[in-house]
């Protein structure tokens, strides 16, 4: 199902977002200004957009797979979440970055990506003495500790 999202660009020089059909359902976001960072420095990098997400949806923002290789920055909150209430004209999206080396990110460099997902349904927890399943005996998909 196709959704329409209102978007306001806060920088006229910023390349417009595009959805590339049949490639990925993640959409690249770009730096809205040139940013120079020293190793160990933290900055909120403006992404130059404000959006009105559809009711019942939120955006998940993560680095692109090449972000660390290209720029040496980490997203400090691992995953950014923007809910539909953050929808004012000046509610700009940012990328919270920690530089691991001296770096420069230029205007329009693709540094992160987002997708929108429906809110989690209301959950009720039911406490039990046993889950009734076999223990895997470990951590993660390997089951190895």
PDB file of C-alpha atoms in Angstrom:
ATOM      1  CA  UNK A   1       0.000   0.000   0.000  1.00  0.00           C
ATOM      2  CA  UNK A   2       1.388   3.393  -0.969  1.00  0.00           C
ATOM      3  CA  UNK A   3       1.592   6.140   1.661  1.00  0.00           C
ATOM      4  CA  UNK A   4       1.886   9.869   1.023  1.00  0.00           C
ATOM      5  CA  UNK A   5       4.200  11.832   3.302  1.00  0.00           C
ATOM      6  CA  UNK A   6       4.296  15.618   3.473  1.00  0.00           C
ATOM      7  CA  UNK A   7       7.912  16.811   3.426  1.00  0.00           C
ATOM      8  CA  UNK A   8       9.400  20.257   3.936  1.00  0.00           C
ATOM      9  CA  UNK A   9      12.967  20.843   2.783  1.00  0.00           C
ATOM     10  CA  UNK A  10      14.869  23.228   5.060  1.00  0.00           C
ATOM     11  CA  UNK A  11      17.739  23.754   2.613  1.00  0.00           C
ATOM     12  CA  UNK A  12      17.163  24.676  -1.041  1.00  0.00           C
ATOM     13  CA  UNK A  13      20.493  23.097  -2.074  1.00  0.00           C
ATOM     14  CA  UNK A  14      19.576  19.679  -0.655  1.00  0.00           C
ATOM     15  CA  UNK A  15      18.944  16.962  -3.216  1.00  0.00           C
ATOM     16  CA  UNK A  16      15.362  15.749  -3.018  1.00  0.00           C
ATOM     17  CA  UNK A  17      14.538  12.363  -1.503  1.00  0.00           C
ATOM     18  CA  UNK A  18      13.639   9.603  -3.865  1.00  0.00           C
ATOM     19  CA  UNK A  19      12.159   6.184  -3.433  1.00  0.00           C
ATOM     20  CA  UNK A  20      13.935   3.711  -5.708  1.00  0.00           C
ATOM     21  CA  UNK A  21      11.381   1.039  -6.513  1.00  0.00           C
ATOM     22  CA  UNK A  22      12.491  -2.621  -6.606  1.00  0.00           C
ATOM     23  CA  UNK A  23      15.893  -1.786  -5.073  1.00  0.00           C
ATOM     24  CA  UNK A  24      15.291  -1.222  -1.358  1.00  0.00           C
ATOM     25  CA  UNK A  25      12.517   0.106   0.805  1.00  0.00           C
ATOM     26  CA  UNK A  26      15.019   2.234   2.761  1.00  0.00           C
ATOM     27  CA  UNK A  27      15.355   5.864   1.647  1.00  0.00           C
ATOM     28  CA  UNK A  28      18.698   7.684   1.848  1.00  0.00           C
ATOM     29  CA  UNK A  29      19.019  10.917   3.840  1.00  0.00           C
ATOM     30  CA  UNK A  30      21.723  13.493   3.144  1.00  0.00           C
ATOM     31  CA  UNK A  31      23.754  15.961   5.168  1.00  0.00           C
ATOM     32  CA  UNK A  32      22.120  19.386   4.828  1.00  0.00           C
ATOM     33  CA  UNK A  33      25.412  21.227   5.354  1.00  0.00           C
ATOM     34  CA  UNK A  34      29.140  20.600   5.214  1.00  0.00           C
ATOM     35  CA  UNK A  35      30.371  19.390   8.608  1.00  0.00           C
ATOM     36  CA  UNK A  36      33.982  19.035   9.738  1.00  0.00           C
ATOM     37  CA  UNK A  37      34.617  16.878  12.807  1.00  0.00           C
ATOM     38  CA  UNK A  38      37.707  15.951  14.813  1.00  0.00           C
ATOM     39  CA  UNK A  39      38.187  12.448  16.245  1.00  0.00           C
ATOM     40  CA  UNK A  40      36.091  12.095  19.413  1.00  0.00           C
ATOM     41  CA  UNK A  41      33.817  15.028  18.568  1.00  0.00           C
ATOM     42  CA  UNK A  42      30.006  14.787  18.683  1.00  0.00           C
ATOM     43  CA  UNK A  43      27.676  16.763  16.410  1.00  0.00           C
ATOM     44  CA  UNK A  44      24.035  16.697  15.418  1.00  0.00           C
ATOM     45  CA  UNK A  45      24.241  16.699  11.635  1.00  0.00           C
ATOM     46  CA  UNK A  46      21.147  18.352  10.133  1.00  0.00           C
ATOM     47  CA  UNK A  47      19.370  16.301   7.487  1.00  0.00           C
ATOM     48  CA  UNK A  48      17.443  19.258   6.071  1.00  0.00           C
ATOM     49  CA  UNK A  49      13.969  17.724   6.184  1.00  0.00           C
ATOM     50  CA  UNK A  50      10.856  17.882   8.325  1.00  0.00           C
ATOM     51  CA  UNK A  51       8.047  15.422   7.615  1.00  0.00           C
ATOM     52  CA  UNK A  52       4.504  14.665   8.591  1.00  0.00           C
ATOM     53  CA  UNK A  53       4.349  10.892   8.880  1.00  0.00           C
ATOM     54  CA  UNK A  54       1.006   9.123   8.468  1.00  0.00           C
ATOM     55  CA  UNK A  55      -0.939   8.528  11.682  1.00  0.00           C
ATOM     56  CA  UNK A  56       0.122   5.251  13.279  1.00  0.00           C
ATOM     57  CA  UNK A  57       3.622   5.249  11.735  1.00  0.00           C
ATOM     58  CA  UNK A  58       7.149   6.075  12.865  1.00  0.00           C
ATOM     59  CA  UNK A  59      10.461   6.468  11.040  1.00  0.00           C
ATOM     60  CA  UNK A  60      13.513   4.368  11.902  1.00  0.00           C
ATOM     61  CA  UNK A  61      16.792   6.100  11.002  1.00  0.00           C
ATOM     62  CA  UNK A  62      20.051   4.123  10.775  1.00  0.00           C
ATOM     63  CA  UNK A  63      23.482   4.658   9.160  1.00  0.00           C
ATOM     64  CA  UNK A  64      24.037   3.472   5.598  1.00  0.00           C
ATOM     65  CA  UNK A  65      26.305   0.436   5.331  1.00  0.00           C
ATOM     66  CA  UNK A  66      29.097   2.651   3.953  1.00  0.00           C
ATOM     67  CA  UNK A  67      28.781   5.499   6.477  1.00  0.00           C
ATOM     68  CA  UNK A  68      31.557   4.374   8.821  1.00  0.00           C
ATOM     69  CA  UNK A  69      33.903   3.365   5.984  1.00  0.00           C
ATOM     70  CA  UNK A  70      33.399   6.657   4.132  1.00  0.00           C
ATOM     71  CA  UNK A  71      33.214   9.122   7.020  1.00  0.00           C
ATOM     72  CA  UNK A  72      34.412   7.385  10.205  1.00  0.00           C
ATOM     73  CA  UNK A  73      31.286   8.357  12.145  1.00  0.00           C
ATOM     74  CA  UNK A  74      28.947   6.327  14.342  1.00  0.00           C
ATOM     75  CA  UNK A  75      25.299   7.088  15.063  1.00  0.00           C
ATOM     76  CA  UNK A  76      25.320   7.616  18.827  1.00  0.00           C
ATOM     77  CA  UNK A  77      21.787   6.392  19.490  1.00  0.00           C
ATOM     78  CA  UNK A  78      22.248   3.312  17.232  1.00  0.00           C
ATOM     79  CA  UNK A  79      18.760   3.772  15.775  1.00  0.00           C
ATOM     80  CA  UNK A  80      16.847   7.026  15.640  1.00  0.00           C
ATOM     81  CA  UNK A  81      13.082   6.923  16.030  1.00  0.00           C
ATOM     82  CA  UNK A  82      10.839   9.760  14.842  1.00  0.00           C
ATOM     83  CA  UNK A  83       7.156   9.397  15.646  1.00  0.00           C
ATOM     84  CA  UNK A  84       4.268  11.130  13.907  1.00  0.00           C
ATOM     85  CA  UNK A  85       4.004  13.829  16.617  1.00  0.00           C
ATOM     86  CA  UNK A  86       7.349  15.349  15.472  1.00  0.00           C
ATOM     87  CA  UNK A  87       5.764  17.074  12.477  1.00  0.00           C
ATOM     88  CA  UNK A  88       6.196  20.844  12.797  1.00  0.00           C
ATOM     89  CA  UNK A  89       7.629  23.058  10.084  1.00  0.00           C
ATOM     90  CA  UNK A  90      10.921  23.332  11.991  1.00  0.00           C
ATOM     91  CA  UNK A  91      11.052  19.776  13.406  1.00  0.00           C
ATOM     92  CA  UNK A  92      14.180  18.990  11.416  1.00  0.00           C
ATOM     93  CA  UNK A  93      15.592  15.478  11.429  1.00  0.00           C
ATOM     94  CA  UNK A  94      19.202  15.092  12.609  1.00  0.00           C
ATOM     95  CA  UNK A  95      21.892  12.427  12.609  1.00  0.00           C
ATOM     96  CA  UNK A  96      23.692  12.318  15.996  1.00  0.00           C
ATOM     97  CA  UNK A  97      27.291  11.552  15.012  1.00  0.00           C
ATOM     98  CA  UNK A  98      30.435  10.641  16.916  1.00  0.00           C
ATOM     99  CA  UNK A  99      33.618  10.964  14.841  1.00  0.00           C
ATOM    100  CA  UNK A 100      36.121   8.151  15.295  1.00  0.00           C
ATOM    101  CA  UNK A 101      38.658   9.968  13.090  1.00  0.00           C
ATOM    102  CA  UNK A 102      39.019  13.461  11.649  1.00  0.00           C
ATOM    103  CA  UNK A 103      36.481  13.750   8.853  1.00  0.00           C
ATOM    104  CA  UNK A 104      34.505  16.034   6.615  1.00  0.00           C
ATOM    105  CA  UNK A 105      30.938  15.356   5.495  1.00  0.00           C
ATOM    106  CA  UNK A 106      29.856  17.504   2.570  1.00  0.00           C
ATOM    107  CA  UNK A 107      26.476  18.945   1.744  1.00  0.00           C
ATOM    108  CA  UNK A 108      24.393  16.208   0.072  1.00  0.00           C
ATOM    109  CA  UNK A 109      26.589  13.310   1.205  1.00  0.00           C
ATOM    110  CA  UNK A 110      24.331  10.331   1.907  1.00  0.00           C
ATOM    111  CA  UNK A 111      25.000   9.464   5.566  1.00  0.00           C
ATOM    112  CA  UNK A 112      21.936   7.576   6.751  1.00  0.00           C
ATOM    113  CA  UNK A 113      18.682   5.988   5.653  1.00  0.00           C
ATOM    114  CA  UNK A 114      15.157   5.604   6.951  1.00  0.00           C
ATOM    115  CA  UNK A 115      12.016   3.603   6.533  1.00  0.00           C
ATOM    116  CA  UNK A 116       8.592   4.037   8.059  1.00  0.00           C
ATOM    117  CA  UNK A 117       6.907   1.264   9.999  1.00  0.00           C
ATOM    118  CA  UNK A 118       3.577   0.892  11.710  1.00  0.00           C
ATOM    119  CA  UNK A 119       3.469   1.371  15.446  1.00  0.00           C
ATOM    120  CA  UNK A 120       3.695  -1.779  17.512  1.00  0.00           C
ATOM    121  CA  UNK A 121       0.254  -3.059  18.522  1.00  0.00           C
ATOM    122  CA  UNK A 122      -0.841  -2.802  22.146  1.00  0.00           C
ATOM    123  CA  UNK A 123       0.691  -5.689  24.048  1.00  0.00           C
ATOM    124  CA  UNK A 124      -0.553  -7.442  27.161  1.00  0.00           C
ATOM    125  CA  UNK A 125       1.969  -9.558  29.081  1.00  0.00           C
ATOM    126  CA  UNK A 126       0.797 -12.870  30.534  1.00  0.00           C
ATOM    127  CA  UNK A 127       3.077 -14.174  33.295  1.00  0.00           C
ATOM    128  CA  UNK A 128       3.645 -17.959  33.301  1.00  0.00           C
ATOM    129  CA  UNK A 129       5.827 -20.427  35.207  1.00  0.00           C
ATOM    130  CA  UNK A 130       7.079 -22.016  31.992  1.00  0.00           C
ATOM    131  CA  UNK A 131       7.042 -21.104  28.326  1.00  0.00           C
ATOM    132  CA  UNK A 132       6.708 -24.783  27.384  1.00  0.00           C
ATOM    133  CA  UNK A 133       9.553 -24.727  24.859  1.00  0.00           C
ATOM    134  CA  UNK A 134      12.905 -26.506  24.681  1.00  0.00           C
ATOM    135  CA  UNK A 135      15.850 -24.397  25.910  1.00  0.00           C
ATOM    136  CA  UNK A 136      18.435 -23.620  23.230  1.00  0.00           C
ATOM    137  CA  UNK A 137      21.135 -23.161  25.850  1.00  0.00           C
ATOM    138  CA  UNK A 138      22.813 -20.067  24.497  1.00  0.00           C
ATOM    139  CA  UNK A 139      22.713 -16.600  23.071  1.00  0.00           C
ATOM    140  CA  UNK A 140      21.556 -15.443  19.648  1.00  0.00           C
ATOM    141  CA  UNK A 141      20.960 -17.558  16.581  1.00  0.00           C
ATOM    142  CA  UNK A 142      23.926 -19.862  17.256  1.00  0.00           C
ATOM    143  CA  UNK A 143      22.831 -20.834  20.747  1.00  0.00           C
ATOM    144  CA  UNK A 144      26.494 -20.585  21.833  1.00  0.00           C
ATOM    145  CA  UNK A 145      27.504 -18.655  24.925  1.00  0.00           C
TER     146      UNK A 145
END
